[in-house]
């Protein structure tokens, strides 16, 4: 059964509002510098920067993750076919649907979709504190391409 269903523009608008809130929380937890701008404003600016034309931004694709006819998560993917490259901006599952194998099935479906389009490289970023996702990606055969590190000097 297919898990990924392309979003329409109304679904995208709802998704982006939710994504901005969640990304702001992630920035609060993972920004290791003093910034005078709120995490929400930084999240909104970052997302707007990636999606200059919103739903119609070239190369960007948005999917609902469907399980038992319910939207249980989202996928944001950038596919640049001429570079044979894809970047996973987000795979998000709602809390009640995590640790049930859905994420692995979604990633397998994404790989299949990308292989059918002759994409050679599937890339993503994961925060170092997200051990569950890191384990999933390792088990799926992803390799570390770089590591950001920090040290807190003053509290």
N, C-alpha and C. Protein backbone atom coordinates (compact mmCIF):
# COMPACT_ATOMS: atom_id res chain seq x y z
N UNK A 1 0.84 -1.18 0.00
CA UNK A 1 0.00 0.00 0.00
C UNK A 1 0.89 1.26 0.00
N UNK A 2 0.50 2.23 -0.78
CA UNK A 2 1.27 3.46 -0.92
C UNK A 2 1.08 4.35 0.31
N UNK A 3 2.19 4.82 0.86
CA UNK A 3 2.16 5.68 2.04
C UNK A 3 2.22 7.16 1.68
N UNK A 4 2.86 7.49 0.57
CA UNK A 4 3.09 8.88 0.21
C UNK A 4 2.08 9.37 -0.81
N UNK A 5 1.41 10.46 -0.45
CA UNK A 5 0.42 11.07 -1.35
C UNK A 5 0.79 12.54 -1.51
N UNK A 6 1.00 13.01 -2.74
CA UNK A 6 1.37 14.42 -2.93
C UNK A 6 0.35 15.36 -2.28
N UNK A 7 0.85 16.42 -1.67
CA UNK A 7 -0.02 17.43 -1.05
C UNK A 7 -0.59 18.34 -2.12
N UNK A 8 -1.76 18.88 -1.83
CA UNK A 8 -2.28 19.97 -2.64
C UNK A 8 -1.86 21.29 -1.95
N UNK A 9 -2.15 22.41 -2.56
CA UNK A 9 -1.66 23.68 -2.02
C UNK A 9 -2.27 24.03 -0.66
N UNK A 10 -3.53 23.70 -0.44
CA UNK A 10 -4.14 23.95 0.88
C UNK A 10 -3.46 23.12 1.96
N UNK A 11 -3.19 21.86 1.66
CA UNK A 11 -2.49 20.99 2.61
C UNK A 11 -1.09 21.52 2.88
N UNK A 12 -0.44 22.00 1.83
CA UNK A 12 0.89 22.59 1.97
C UNK A 12 0.85 23.77 2.93
N UNK A 13 -0.12 24.66 2.77
CA UNK A 13 -0.22 25.84 3.63
C UNK A 13 -0.36 25.45 5.10
N UNK A 14 -1.17 24.44 5.36
CA UNK A 14 -1.33 23.93 6.73
C UNK A 14 -0.01 23.33 7.21
N UNK A 15 0.62 22.55 6.35
CA UNK A 15 1.90 21.92 6.69
C UNK A 15 2.96 22.96 7.04
N UNK A 16 3.10 24.01 6.24
CA UNK A 16 4.15 25.01 6.45
C UNK A 16 3.95 25.73 7.78
N UNK A 17 2.73 26.00 8.16
CA UNK A 17 2.48 26.63 9.48
C UNK A 17 2.98 25.70 10.59
N UNK A 18 2.63 24.43 10.49
CA UNK A 18 3.06 23.44 11.48
C UNK A 18 4.59 23.29 11.45
N UNK A 19 5.16 23.20 10.27
CA UNK A 19 6.60 23.03 10.11
C UNK A 19 7.35 24.20 10.73
N UNK A 20 6.88 25.41 10.53
CA UNK A 20 7.54 26.59 11.07
C UNK A 20 7.57 26.54 12.59
N UNK A 21 6.45 26.17 13.21
CA UNK A 21 6.40 26.04 14.67
C UNK A 21 7.39 24.99 15.15
N UNK A 22 7.38 23.83 14.50
CA UNK A 22 8.26 22.74 14.92
C UNK A 22 9.72 23.08 14.69
N UNK A 23 10.01 23.76 13.58
CA UNK A 23 11.39 24.13 13.27
C UNK A 23 11.91 25.16 14.27
N UNK A 24 11.04 26.07 14.68
CA UNK A 24 11.43 27.06 15.70
C UNK A 24 11.85 26.36 16.99
N UNK A 25 11.10 25.35 17.40
CA UNK A 25 11.48 24.59 18.61
C UNK A 25 12.82 23.88 18.42
N UNK A 26 13.03 23.33 17.23
CA UNK A 26 14.31 22.67 16.93
C UNK A 26 15.45 23.67 16.98
N UNK A 27 15.23 24.86 16.45
CA UNK A 27 16.28 25.89 16.50
C UNK A 27 16.59 26.29 17.93
N UNK A 28 15.56 26.41 18.76
CA UNK A 28 15.78 26.75 20.17
C UNK A 28 16.67 25.71 20.85
N UNK A 29 16.48 24.45 20.51
CA UNK A 29 17.22 23.37 21.14
C UNK A 29 18.61 23.16 20.54
N UNK A 30 18.82 23.60 19.31
CA UNK A 30 20.05 23.26 18.59
C UNK A 30 20.84 24.45 18.06
N UNK A 31 20.57 25.65 18.56
CA UNK A 31 21.34 26.82 18.15
C UNK A 31 22.32 27.13 19.27
N UNK A 32 23.58 27.07 18.94
CA UNK A 32 24.60 27.24 19.95
C UNK A 32 25.34 28.55 19.73
N UNK A 33 24.56 29.62 19.75
CA UNK A 33 25.09 30.97 19.67
C UNK A 33 24.01 31.92 20.19
N UNK A 34 24.41 33.11 20.56
CA UNK A 34 23.46 34.11 21.06
C UNK A 34 22.95 34.90 19.87
N UNK A 35 21.64 34.84 19.67
CA UNK A 35 21.01 35.54 18.55
C UNK A 35 19.85 36.35 19.11
N UNK A 36 19.75 37.59 18.68
CA UNK A 36 18.72 38.49 19.21
C UNK A 36 17.38 38.35 18.51
N UNK A 37 17.28 37.46 17.56
CA UNK A 37 16.06 37.26 16.80
C UNK A 37 15.37 36.00 17.33
N UNK A 38 14.06 36.02 17.42
CA UNK A 38 13.34 34.86 17.95
C UNK A 38 13.52 33.64 17.05
N UNK A 39 13.44 32.48 17.67
CA UNK A 39 13.57 31.23 16.91
C UNK A 39 12.46 31.13 15.87
N UNK A 40 11.26 31.59 16.20
CA UNK A 40 10.15 31.52 15.24
C UNK A 40 10.46 32.37 14.01
N UNK A 41 10.97 33.58 14.21
CA UNK A 41 11.29 34.45 13.08
C UNK A 41 12.42 33.85 12.24
N UNK A 42 13.42 33.26 12.89
CA UNK A 42 14.51 32.62 12.16
C UNK A 42 13.99 31.42 11.36
N UNK A 43 13.09 30.64 11.96
CA UNK A 43 12.51 29.49 11.25
C UNK A 43 11.72 29.97 10.04
N UNK A 44 10.92 30.98 10.23
CA UNK A 44 10.10 31.51 9.13
C UNK A 44 10.98 32.02 7.98
N UNK A 45 12.04 32.74 8.33
CA UNK A 45 12.96 33.26 7.31
C UNK A 45 13.67 32.12 6.58
N UNK A 46 14.12 31.12 7.32
CA UNK A 46 14.83 29.99 6.70
C UNK A 46 13.93 29.25 5.72
N UNK A 47 12.72 28.94 6.15
CA UNK A 47 11.79 28.21 5.29
C UNK A 47 11.43 29.04 4.07
N UNK A 48 11.19 30.33 4.27
CA UNK A 48 10.90 31.22 3.13
C UNK A 48 12.08 31.28 2.17
N UNK A 49 13.29 31.22 2.71
CA UNK A 49 14.48 31.24 1.87
C UNK A 49 14.59 29.99 1.01
N UNK A 50 14.23 28.85 1.58
CA UNK A 50 14.26 27.60 0.81
C UNK A 50 13.13 27.54 -0.21
N UNK A 51 12.01 28.15 0.15
CA UNK A 51 10.80 28.03 -0.68
C UNK A 51 10.37 29.41 -1.19
N UNK A 52 11.20 29.99 -2.04
CA UNK A 52 10.96 31.35 -2.52
C UNK A 52 9.62 31.50 -3.24
N UNK A 53 9.13 30.44 -3.84
CA UNK A 53 7.82 30.47 -4.50
C UNK A 53 6.81 29.56 -3.80
N UNK A 54 7.01 29.38 -2.51
CA UNK A 54 6.07 28.58 -1.73
C UNK A 54 5.88 27.19 -2.31
N UNK A 55 4.64 26.79 -2.42
CA UNK A 55 4.26 25.47 -2.92
C UNK A 55 4.82 25.20 -4.32
N UNK A 56 5.00 26.26 -5.08
CA UNK A 56 5.45 26.13 -6.48
C UNK A 56 6.95 26.33 -6.65
N UNK A 57 7.72 26.23 -5.58
CA UNK A 57 9.17 26.37 -5.69
C UNK A 57 9.74 25.19 -6.47
N UNK A 58 10.53 25.54 -7.48
CA UNK A 58 11.12 24.54 -8.37
C UNK A 58 11.86 23.47 -7.57
N UNK A 59 11.69 22.24 -7.95
CA UNK A 59 12.34 21.04 -7.42
C UNK A 59 11.75 20.52 -6.11
N UNK A 60 10.99 21.33 -5.39
CA UNK A 60 10.50 20.92 -4.07
C UNK A 60 9.17 20.18 -4.19
N UNK A 61 9.08 19.09 -3.45
CA UNK A 61 7.90 18.23 -3.46
C UNK A 61 7.45 17.99 -2.03
N UNK A 62 6.14 17.91 -1.84
CA UNK A 62 5.56 17.75 -0.51
C UNK A 62 4.57 16.60 -0.53
N UNK A 63 4.67 15.74 0.47
CA UNK A 63 3.81 14.56 0.55
C UNK A 63 3.20 14.44 1.94
N UNK A 64 1.96 13.95 1.96
CA UNK A 64 1.37 13.50 3.21
C UNK A 64 1.74 12.03 3.38
N UNK A 65 2.01 11.64 4.61
CA UNK A 65 2.22 10.23 4.93
C UNK A 65 0.87 9.70 5.42
N UNK A 66 0.34 8.71 4.71
CA UNK A 66 -1.00 8.19 5.00
C UNK A 66 -0.88 6.77 5.55
N UNK A 67 -1.55 6.54 6.66
CA UNK A 67 -1.63 5.21 7.27
C UNK A 67 -3.07 5.03 7.72
N UNK A 68 -3.72 3.96 7.28
CA UNK A 68 -5.13 3.71 7.60
C UNK A 68 -6.02 4.92 7.30
N UNK A 69 -5.78 5.51 6.12
CA UNK A 69 -6.56 6.64 5.61
C UNK A 69 -6.43 7.92 6.44
N UNK A 70 -5.41 8.00 7.29
CA UNK A 70 -5.17 9.18 8.11
C UNK A 70 -3.82 9.78 7.75
N UNK A 71 -3.74 11.11 7.80
CA UNK A 71 -2.45 11.79 7.64
C UNK A 71 -1.72 11.64 8.96
N UNK A 72 -0.60 10.90 8.92
CA UNK A 72 0.16 10.64 10.14
C UNK A 72 1.53 11.34 10.12
N UNK A 73 1.82 12.03 9.01
CA UNK A 73 3.09 12.73 8.91
C UNK A 73 3.25 13.39 7.57
N UNK A 74 4.47 13.90 7.35
CA UNK A 74 4.76 14.68 6.16
C UNK A 74 6.16 14.39 5.65
N UNK A 75 6.35 14.63 4.36
CA UNK A 75 7.68 14.56 3.75
C UNK A 75 7.86 15.81 2.88
N UNK A 76 9.03 16.42 3.02
CA UNK A 76 9.45 17.55 2.19
C UNK A 76 10.74 17.13 1.52
N UNK A 77 10.73 17.09 0.20
CA UNK A 77 11.83 16.55 -0.58
C UNK A 77 12.19 17.52 -1.70
N UNK A 78 13.48 17.65 -1.97
CA UNK A 78 13.94 18.42 -3.13
C UNK A 78 14.63 17.44 -4.07
N UNK A 79 14.16 17.41 -5.31
CA UNK A 79 14.71 16.49 -6.30
C UNK A 79 15.21 17.31 -7.49
N UNK A 80 16.53 17.22 -7.75
CA UNK A 80 17.12 17.90 -8.89
C UNK A 80 17.59 16.81 -9.85
N UNK A 81 16.72 16.47 -10.78
CA UNK A 81 16.98 15.33 -11.66
C UNK A 81 18.23 15.51 -12.50
N UNK A 82 18.51 16.73 -12.97
CA UNK A 82 19.70 16.93 -13.80
C UNK A 82 21.00 16.67 -13.01
N UNK A 83 20.95 16.77 -11.68
CA UNK A 83 22.11 16.45 -10.84
C UNK A 83 22.03 15.04 -10.27
N UNK A 84 20.94 14.34 -10.61
CA UNK A 84 20.70 12.99 -10.09
C UNK A 84 20.77 12.96 -8.56
N UNK A 85 20.20 14.01 -7.95
CA UNK A 85 20.35 14.22 -6.52
C UNK A 85 19.01 14.60 -5.88
N UNK A 86 18.82 14.09 -4.67
CA UNK A 86 17.63 14.45 -3.88
C UNK A 86 18.08 14.78 -2.46
N UNK A 87 17.39 15.72 -1.85
CA UNK A 87 17.66 16.10 -0.46
C UNK A 87 16.36 16.03 0.32
N UNK A 88 16.38 15.28 1.40
CA UNK A 88 15.22 15.15 2.28
C UNK A 88 15.26 16.27 3.31
N UNK A 89 14.40 17.26 3.14
CA UNK A 89 14.32 18.34 4.12
C UNK A 89 13.63 17.87 5.39
N UNK A 90 12.63 17.02 5.21
CA UNK A 90 11.93 16.56 6.41
C UNK A 90 11.15 15.28 6.14
N UNK A 91 11.27 14.38 7.10
CA UNK A 91 10.30 13.31 7.26
C UNK A 91 9.82 13.50 8.69
N UNK A 92 8.54 13.70 8.84
CA UNK A 92 7.97 13.96 10.17
C UNK A 92 6.79 13.03 10.38
N UNK A 93 6.80 12.33 11.49
CA UNK A 93 5.66 11.51 11.89
C UNK A 93 5.10 12.06 13.19
N UNK A 94 3.78 12.14 13.27
CA UNK A 94 3.14 12.58 14.50
C UNK A 94 3.48 11.61 15.62
N UNK A 95 3.53 12.12 16.82
CA UNK A 95 4.01 11.38 17.99
C UNK A 95 3.43 9.97 18.11
N UNK A 96 2.12 9.83 17.95
CA UNK A 96 1.46 8.52 18.13
C UNK A 96 1.85 7.49 17.08
N UNK A 97 2.52 7.90 16.02
CA UNK A 97 2.82 7.00 14.92
C UNK A 97 4.31 6.69 14.78
N UNK A 98 5.08 7.11 15.76
CA UNK A 98 6.51 6.83 15.76
C UNK A 98 6.80 5.45 16.35
N UNK A 99 7.96 4.92 16.00
CA UNK A 99 8.42 3.62 16.51
C UNK A 99 7.47 2.48 16.16
N UNK A 100 6.83 2.58 15.00
CA UNK A 100 5.93 1.54 14.53
C UNK A 100 6.36 1.01 13.15
N UNK A 101 7.55 1.43 12.70
CA UNK A 101 8.04 0.98 11.41
C UNK A 101 7.58 1.83 10.23
N UNK A 102 6.77 2.84 10.49
CA UNK A 102 6.24 3.69 9.41
C UNK A 102 7.37 4.49 8.77
N UNK A 103 8.26 5.06 9.58
CA UNK A 103 9.37 5.85 9.05
C UNK A 103 10.23 5.04 8.10
N UNK A 104 10.52 3.81 8.47
CA UNK A 104 11.32 2.94 7.61
C UNK A 104 10.58 2.67 6.30
N UNK A 105 9.27 2.41 6.38
CA UNK A 105 8.49 2.16 5.16
C UNK A 105 8.47 3.40 4.27
N UNK A 106 8.34 4.58 4.89
CA UNK A 106 8.34 5.83 4.11
C UNK A 106 9.68 6.00 3.40
N UNK A 107 10.76 5.77 4.12
CA UNK A 107 12.08 5.92 3.51
C UNK A 107 12.29 4.94 2.36
N UNK A 108 11.82 3.72 2.52
CA UNK A 108 11.92 2.73 1.43
C UNK A 108 11.09 3.18 0.22
N UNK A 109 9.90 3.72 0.49
CA UNK A 109 9.06 4.20 -0.61
C UNK A 109 9.72 5.38 -1.31
N UNK A 110 10.35 6.28 -0.53
CA UNK A 110 11.07 7.39 -1.13
C UNK A 110 12.22 6.89 -2.01
N UNK A 111 12.97 5.93 -1.50
CA UNK A 111 14.07 5.36 -2.29
C UNK A 111 13.56 4.78 -3.60
N UNK A 112 12.46 4.08 -3.55
CA UNK A 112 11.88 3.49 -4.75
C UNK A 112 11.46 4.58 -5.74
N UNK A 113 10.81 5.61 -5.23
CA UNK A 113 10.39 6.74 -6.06
C UNK A 113 11.60 7.38 -6.72
N UNK A 114 12.68 7.56 -5.96
CA UNK A 114 13.88 8.21 -6.49
C UNK A 114 14.60 7.31 -7.49
N UNK A 115 14.68 6.03 -7.21
CA UNK A 115 15.31 5.09 -8.16
C UNK A 115 14.56 5.07 -9.49
N UNK A 116 13.23 5.12 -9.42
CA UNK A 116 12.43 5.16 -10.66
C UNK A 116 12.71 6.42 -11.48
N UNK A 117 13.18 7.45 -10.83
CA UNK A 117 13.51 8.71 -11.51
C UNK A 117 15.01 8.79 -11.80
N UNK A 118 15.72 7.70 -11.58
CA UNK A 118 17.16 7.59 -11.83
C UNK A 118 17.99 8.57 -11.00
N UNK A 119 17.56 8.81 -9.77
CA UNK A 119 18.32 9.63 -8.83
C UNK A 119 19.40 8.76 -8.20
N UNK A 120 20.64 9.25 -8.21
CA UNK A 120 21.77 8.47 -7.72
C UNK A 120 22.13 8.77 -6.27
N UNK A 121 21.85 10.00 -5.81
CA UNK A 121 22.26 10.42 -4.47
C UNK A 121 21.07 10.92 -3.67
N UNK A 122 20.88 10.34 -2.51
CA UNK A 122 19.79 10.70 -1.60
C UNK A 122 20.44 11.24 -0.33
N UNK A 123 20.28 12.53 -0.08
CA UNK A 123 20.97 13.19 1.02
C UNK A 123 19.97 13.71 2.05
N UNK A 124 20.46 13.94 3.26
CA UNK A 124 19.63 14.50 4.32
C UNK A 124 20.52 15.06 5.41
N UNK A 125 19.94 15.81 6.32
CA UNK A 125 20.63 16.31 7.51
C UNK A 125 19.86 15.80 8.71
N UNK A 126 20.58 15.45 9.76
CA UNK A 126 19.93 15.03 11.00
C UNK A 126 20.71 15.65 12.16
N UNK A 127 19.98 16.19 13.14
CA UNK A 127 20.64 16.75 14.32
C UNK A 127 21.24 15.62 15.15
N UNK A 128 22.41 15.87 15.71
CA UNK A 128 23.13 14.86 16.48
C UNK A 128 22.36 14.33 17.68
N UNK A 129 21.41 15.11 18.18
CA UNK A 129 20.63 14.69 19.34
C UNK A 129 19.48 13.75 18.95
N UNK A 130 19.23 13.58 17.66
CA UNK A 130 18.12 12.75 17.20
C UNK A 130 18.60 11.31 16.96
N UNK A 131 18.88 10.63 18.06
CA UNK A 131 19.46 9.29 17.97
C UNK A 131 18.56 8.29 17.26
N UNK A 132 17.26 8.41 17.45
CA UNK A 132 16.33 7.48 16.79
C UNK A 132 16.45 7.59 15.27
N UNK A 133 16.46 8.82 14.77
CA UNK A 133 16.58 9.04 13.32
C UNK A 133 17.95 8.60 12.81
N UNK A 134 18.98 8.89 13.58
CA UNK A 134 20.34 8.49 13.17
C UNK A 134 20.41 6.97 13.02
N UNK A 135 19.84 6.25 13.97
CA UNK A 135 19.82 4.78 13.88
C UNK A 135 19.06 4.32 12.64
N UNK A 136 17.91 4.93 12.38
CA UNK A 136 17.13 4.58 11.19
C UNK A 136 17.96 4.78 9.93
N UNK A 137 18.57 5.95 9.79
CA UNK A 137 19.34 6.25 8.58
C UNK A 137 20.54 5.32 8.44
N UNK A 138 21.21 5.03 9.55
CA UNK A 138 22.33 4.08 9.50
C UNK A 138 21.85 2.71 9.02
N UNK A 139 20.73 2.26 9.56
CA UNK A 139 20.18 0.95 9.17
C UNK A 139 19.74 0.91 7.71
N UNK A 140 19.42 2.07 7.16
CA UNK A 140 19.01 2.15 5.76
C UNK A 140 20.20 2.34 4.80
N UNK A 141 21.40 2.41 5.36
CA UNK A 141 22.59 2.50 4.51
C UNK A 141 23.10 3.90 4.24
N UNK A 142 22.61 4.91 4.94
CA UNK A 142 23.14 6.27 4.77
C UNK A 142 24.52 6.34 5.42
N UNK A 143 25.37 7.24 4.91
CA UNK A 143 26.72 7.44 5.42
C UNK A 143 26.88 8.88 5.87
N UNK A 144 27.71 9.09 6.88
CA UNK A 144 27.99 10.44 7.37
C UNK A 144 28.84 11.17 6.34
N UNK A 145 28.39 12.38 5.97
CA UNK A 145 29.13 13.19 5.00
C UNK A 145 29.90 14.32 5.70
N UNK A 146 29.53 14.63 6.92
CA UNK A 146 30.19 15.70 7.67
C UNK A 146 29.61 15.73 9.08
N UNK A 147 30.33 16.35 9.99
CA UNK A 147 29.85 16.44 11.37
C UNK A 147 30.08 17.85 11.87
N UNK A 148 29.04 18.50 12.39
CA UNK A 148 29.17 19.78 13.08
C UNK A 148 29.35 19.49 14.55
N UNK A 149 30.23 20.22 15.20
CA UNK A 149 30.45 20.01 16.63
C UNK A 149 30.43 21.35 17.34
N UNK A 150 30.18 21.34 18.66
CA UNK A 150 30.23 22.56 19.45
C UNK A 150 30.70 22.22 20.86
N UNK A 151 31.16 23.25 21.53
CA UNK A 151 31.55 23.14 22.93
C UNK A 151 31.03 24.39 23.62
N UNK A 152 30.30 24.23 24.71
CA UNK A 152 29.79 25.37 25.46
C UNK A 152 30.87 25.85 26.42
N UNK A 153 31.29 27.08 26.27
CA UNK A 153 32.38 27.63 27.09
C UNK A 153 31.89 28.37 28.32
N UNK A 154 30.76 29.03 28.22
CA UNK A 154 30.22 29.82 29.33
C UNK A 154 28.74 29.52 29.45
N UNK A 155 28.28 29.33 30.67
CA UNK A 155 26.85 29.10 30.88
C UNK A 155 26.17 30.33 31.38
